[in-house]
Amino acid sequence: MWTNGTTAVASLRIFQHLQHCCVQSLRRSKAERWQRRFGTSSSGPPWRLLFFGSDEFAVESLKLLSSSRSSSKGIVETLEVVTLSSDVPVKRFAQQNHLPVQSWPPENVDGQFDVGVVVSFGRLLHERLINKFPYGILNVHPSLLPRWRGPAPIFHTIMHGDAVTGVTIMQIHPHRFDVGPILNQELHPVPEKCTADELGAALATKGAHLLIDTLTTLSQRLVQKREQGEKGATFAPKINMSMSWMVWEEQTCDQIDRLYRAIGSQIPLRTIWMGRTIKLLDFVGRCHISLSVPGSLSYQKHCNTLAICCKDGWVGFKAVLLKKRLTACPSSVRLRTNSCTEHCWFGITAGLTFFI
């Protein structure tokens, strides 16, 4: 029992000081155990690093890691690369910059590296491989985890109209993608009307710099890492052709706009014309025409645009792709909807581009 208030306060401060010292001691002991277990003599940079990647998004991180080998900060000591095939941007960059390249799965990893980095690699890493890296394997993921776990977070960010996204540096766990503890995270506002390609380029640059920042203080960040919760978790599956079909009576102008900005550069939007598939190209946004039956068409001669009626308005396209060229004459057009097939007449002029 405390004899007075002063003694109680002093004793509490001593206890807090001892508690802080114990925590720091435990953190140092953990790092030392890693060093003894894996035979590494350093608890900080420069790191011996193995990079796993494939596409242009991954190249941005690899570029910064490569340049860090000769920087005064000394973040990277050695750098090697693992790729899935010969025809990917990461392998081309590695060869052009004389980086050692290994095929998948990598061999001779034991004792060769301190930490691994995965960026847009597309393969689940086995626990045996992860355990060969004293400081684990990091992943640069272009979303604010746990939102948009999975292979296509940028596309789903645009498709669902997110106003804010970001980049997460997490530690890879075996068995499941994108569920490991978070080491670093940074927000990024989504610019209005930006495409998935534009957003991807911005996040690739931000992710590369966030990776360097994480590697600079990696030991400390590993101690302070936080586990992901399931609250707010969403999944971002790969994009595919089934996402590109128009359902005119269900989709709004804004939904079509977001869909085009998300996948249009890789998968054209599609609809049915006279029983045949056509691809809708060069989207121009909402057209100001009186509302009609979804699936109806109207050629806007003053702006050289083919307008199509959807759930809440009209959207326009400058070109469509067909198997044969359309002539400049009135045509009977049918656009398939879920409930029925709508008919209308419209004039096609030479100004509207059709491709064979």
XYZ file of C-alpha atoms in Angstrom, residues 45-352:
308
model
C 21.051 -1.623 -44.755
C 22.735 -2.102 -47.120
C 20.638 -5.180 -47.926
C 21.332 -8.209 -50.066
C 18.072 -8.243 -52.011
C 16.217 -10.624 -54.338
C 13.509 -8.989 -56.451
C 10.462 -10.820 -57.867
C 8.529 -8.973 -60.592
C 7.140 -8.946 -64.113
C 5.359 -5.868 -65.524
C 5.918 -2.118 -65.956
C 4.496 -1.418 -62.508
C 7.257 -3.580 -61.022
C 9.958 -1.929 -63.148
C 9.558 1.364 -61.267
C 10.530 -0.276 -57.970
C 13.375 -2.188 -59.617
C 14.728 1.035 -61.148
C 14.917 2.742 -57.765
C 16.460 -0.299 -56.100
C 19.050 -0.530 -58.865
C 19.998 3.120 -58.553
C 20.187 2.726 -54.756
C 23.170 0.395 -55.113
C 25.427 3.322 -55.939
C 23.736 5.984 -53.812
C 25.343 7.552 -50.748
C 22.548 6.154 -48.537
C 23.755 2.594 -49.164
C 20.353 0.891 -49.025
C 21.093 -1.965 -51.434
C 24.338 -3.950 -51.420
C 23.493 -6.637 -53.989
C 20.447 -7.032 -56.219
C 19.256 -10.040 -58.214
C 16.008 -10.583 -60.105
C 13.508 -13.441 -60.498
C 11.078 -13.375 -63.448
C 8.472 -15.751 -64.840
C 9.347 -15.574 -68.550
C 11.781 -14.014 -70.974
C 9.363 -11.515 -72.497
C 8.482 -9.263 -69.558
C 9.567 -5.672 -68.793
C 11.352 -6.631 -65.553
C 13.642 -9.104 -67.303
C 14.412 -6.652 -70.103
C 15.322 -3.961 -67.579
C 17.477 -6.388 -65.593
C 19.397 -7.489 -68.666
C 19.882 -3.936 -69.901
C 21.275 -2.952 -66.500
C 23.398 -6.087 -66.035
C 21.471 -7.439 -63.052
C 21.744 -11.188 -62.401
C 18.489 -12.912 -63.440
C 17.090 -16.159 -62.062
C 14.172 -18.133 -63.460
C 11.199 -19.195 -61.366
C 11.456 -20.922 -58.927
C 14.816 -19.508 -57.775
C 17.694 -21.751 -56.797
C 20.654 -21.223 -54.463
C 18.826 -18.796 -52.141
C 20.101 -20.127 -48.791
C 22.271 -17.542 -47.040
C 22.534 -15.362 -50.157
C 19.970 -12.671 -49.339
C 18.691 -10.631 -46.382
C 15.287 -9.661 -47.762
C 13.050 -10.272 -50.759
C 10.772 -7.843 -52.597
C 7.708 -8.873 -54.640
C 6.000 -6.446 -57.035
C 3.329 -7.620 -59.525
C 4.725 -11.128 -59.637
C 1.552 -13.218 -59.780
C 2.789 -16.292 -57.939
C 2.111 -17.476 -54.390
C 5.439 -17.948 -52.607
C 5.874 -21.117 -50.578
C 6.627 -20.898 -46.871
C 9.943 -22.723 -47.364
C 11.122 -19.969 -49.700
C 9.909 -17.130 -47.467
C 11.745 -18.592 -44.471
C 15.062 -18.406 -46.304
C 15.033 -14.589 -46.012
C 16.047 -13.350 -42.517
C 13.900 -10.215 -42.848
C 11.128 -11.850 -44.831
C 9.746 -10.865 -48.220
C 8.066 -7.498 -48.782
C 5.301 -6.709 -51.238
C 4.453 -3.382 -52.894
C 0.657 -3.433 -53.289
C -1.238 -0.570 -55.049
C -4.148 -0.150 -52.645
C -4.865 0.713 -49.021
C -5.033 -2.823 -47.675
C -7.210 -4.536 -46.646
C -9.263 -2.834 -49.383
C -8.726 -4.421 -52.800
C -6.708 -7.490 -51.989
C -6.004 -9.479 -55.127
C -4.418 -9.139 -58.579
C -6.262 -6.105 -60.011
C -6.630 -3.389 -57.326
C -6.062 -0.427 -59.669
C -8.802 -1.471 -62.093
C -11.313 -1.962 -59.279
C -10.357 1.345 -57.671
C -11.402 3.135 -60.886
C -14.376 0.867 -61.627
C -15.928 1.450 -58.198
C -15.298 5.183 -58.126
C -12.950 5.309 -55.108
C -11.897 8.875 -54.309
C -8.796 7.803 -52.365
C -6.404 4.923 -52.790
C -2.746 4.442 -51.918
C 0.184 2.056 -51.657
C 0.869 -0.539 -48.974
C 4.175 -2.191 -48.121
C 3.317 -5.481 -46.464
C 5.144 -8.622 -45.429
C 4.367 -11.712 -47.502
C 2.579 -14.567 -45.777
C 2.315 -18.063 -47.280
C -0.942 -19.675 -48.458
C -2.916 -16.441 -49.186
C -2.312 -13.266 -51.182
C -2.249 -9.797 -49.592
C -3.096 -10.709 -45.993
C 0.289 -10.150 -44.322
C 1.131 -7.461 -41.759
C 1.474 -3.861 -42.905
C 4.868 -2.167 -42.553
C 4.164 1.097 -44.361
C 1.240 2.780 -46.097
C 0.637 6.050 -47.934
C -2.567 7.612 -49.252
C -3.050 8.857 -52.814
C -6.090 10.842 -54.015
C -7.610 9.467 -57.213
C -7.672 12.251 -59.843
C -11.048 12.889 -61.412
C -11.554 11.111 -64.747
C -8.169 9.378 -64.618
C -7.702 6.010 -66.288
C -6.325 2.829 -64.752
C -3.131 3.312 -66.779
C -2.635 6.833 -65.426
C -3.352 5.813 -61.846
C -1.095 2.781 -62.163
C 1.833 4.931 -63.312
C 1.388 7.303 -60.369
C 1.126 4.480 -57.827
C 4.133 2.685 -59.311
C 6.280 5.748 -58.640
C 4.834 6.284 -55.177
C 5.233 2.605 -54.341
C 8.899 2.593 -55.388
C 9.713 5.507 -53.088
C 7.692 4.005 -50.232
C 9.643 0.768 -50.653
C 12.972 2.595 -50.304
C 11.662 4.399 -47.224
C 10.629 1.049 -45.717
C 13.968 -0.610 -46.448
C 15.809 2.293 -44.853
C 14.228 1.543 -41.460
C 13.216 -2.071 -42.034
C 14.274 -3.509 -38.661
C 12.226 -0.919 -36.785
C 9.215 -1.338 -39.080
C 9.225 -5.103 -38.637
C 8.982 -4.644 -34.878
C 6.174 -2.074 -35.259
C 4.224 -3.884 -38.003
C 0.460 -4.149 -37.630
C -1.739 -7.032 -38.619
C -4.493 -6.506 -41.159
C -8.052 -6.690 -39.949
C -10.961 -8.073 -41.937
C -13.058 -4.950 -41.511
C -13.245 -3.154 -44.857
C -11.556 -5.999 -46.723
C -12.522 -6.336 -50.400
C -11.224 -8.510 -53.232
C -10.057 -7.319 -56.669
C -10.235 -10.247 -59.129
C -8.522 -10.174 -62.507
C -10.325 -8.276 -65.225
C -11.788 -10.379 -68.017
C -13.929 -10.066 -71.132
C -17.183 -10.755 -69.281
C -16.810 -7.386 -67.526
C -16.892 -5.524 -70.847
C -20.444 -6.353 -71.938
C -22.919 -3.494 -71.881
C -26.313 -4.001 -70.248
C -27.881 -0.732 -71.331
C -31.012 -0.859 -69.138
C -28.919 -1.527 -65.994
C -25.803 0.613 -66.376
C -25.738 4.369 -65.780
C -23.630 6.937 -67.623
C -21.243 7.171 -64.668
C -20.862 3.394 -64.413
C -20.050 3.103 -68.127
C -17.593 5.983 -67.836
C -15.773 4.311 -64.933
C -15.786 0.933 -66.657
C -14.248 2.405 -69.809
C -11.548 4.233 -67.827
C -10.813 1.046 -65.866
C -10.555 -1.578 -68.602
C -10.978 0.213 -71.952
C -7.274 0.299 -72.783
C -7.046 -3.493 -72.456
C -10.536 -4.817 -73.159
C -12.926 -2.806 -75.403
C -16.509 -2.385 -74.261
C -18.900 -4.660 -76.181
C -22.531 -4.812 -77.264
C -24.677 -6.669 -79.825
C -25.637 -5.150 -83.197
C -27.909 -7.149 -85.532
C -26.955 -10.346 -83.731
C -23.225 -9.646 -83.942
C -20.692 -8.402 -81.426
C -19.325 -4.903 -81.904
C -16.615 -3.185 -79.918
C -17.197 0.377 -78.731
C -14.123 2.617 -78.991
C -13.081 6.185 -78.164
C -15.577 6.888 -75.407
C -16.463 10.582 -75.101
C -18.775 10.549 -72.080
C -22.336 11.694 -71.542
C -24.365 13.087 -74.439
C -27.156 15.566 -73.742
C -30.138 14.029 -75.488
C -33.690 13.452 -74.268
C -34.014 10.101 -72.515
C -35.276 7.205 -74.648
C -35.402 3.416 -74.489
C -32.101 1.865 -73.302
C -30.224 0.467 -76.290
C -31.493 3.135 -78.698
C -28.957 4.819 -80.985
C -28.564 8.344 -82.270
C -25.867 9.678 -84.591
C -24.813 13.183 -83.513
C -23.565 14.743 -86.724
C -22.383 18.016 -85.161
C -19.843 16.192 -82.976
C -19.316 13.053 -85.082
C -20.441 10.781 -82.263
C -22.540 7.640 -82.019
C -24.764 8.064 -78.929
C -26.327 5.088 -77.152
C -29.065 5.348 -74.543
C -28.407 3.670 -71.189
C -30.270 3.576 -67.865
C -30.139 7.311 -67.051
C -28.991 9.061 -70.217
C -26.868 8.780 -73.353
C -23.175 7.977 -73.788
C -21.092 8.578 -76.892
C -18.405 6.772 -78.869
C -16.345 8.057 -81.789
C -15.711 4.662 -83.360
C -16.872 1.065 -83.345
C -15.094 -2.094 -84.495
C -16.997 -4.487 -86.776
C -16.101 -7.348 -89.085
C -17.157 -5.293 -92.089
C -17.346 -1.618 -92.908
C -20.729 0.126 -92.629
C -21.857 2.341 -95.502
C -23.068 5.929 -95.101
C -26.793 5.239 -95.270
C -29.663 4.731 -92.831
C -29.524 1.300 -91.183
C -31.804 -0.793 -89.027
C -29.912 -1.277 -85.764
C -30.593 -3.594 -82.872
C -28.740 -3.378 -79.561
C -29.369 -6.319 -77.249
C -30.725 -5.628 -73.783
C -31.568 -8.105 -71.063
C -35.320 -7.794 -71.460
C -35.813 -7.312 -75.187
C -34.282 -6.172 -78.467
C -34.803 -2.523 -79.309
C -35.064 -1.219 -82.891
C -34.269 2.240 -84.167
C -33.091 4.005 -87.307
C -30.071 6.219 -87.514
C -27.991 7.795 -90.220
C -24.323 6.850 -90.536
C -22.081 9.338 -92.289
C -18.513 9.029 -93.508
C -17.335 11.071 -90.515
C -18.002 8.219 -88.066
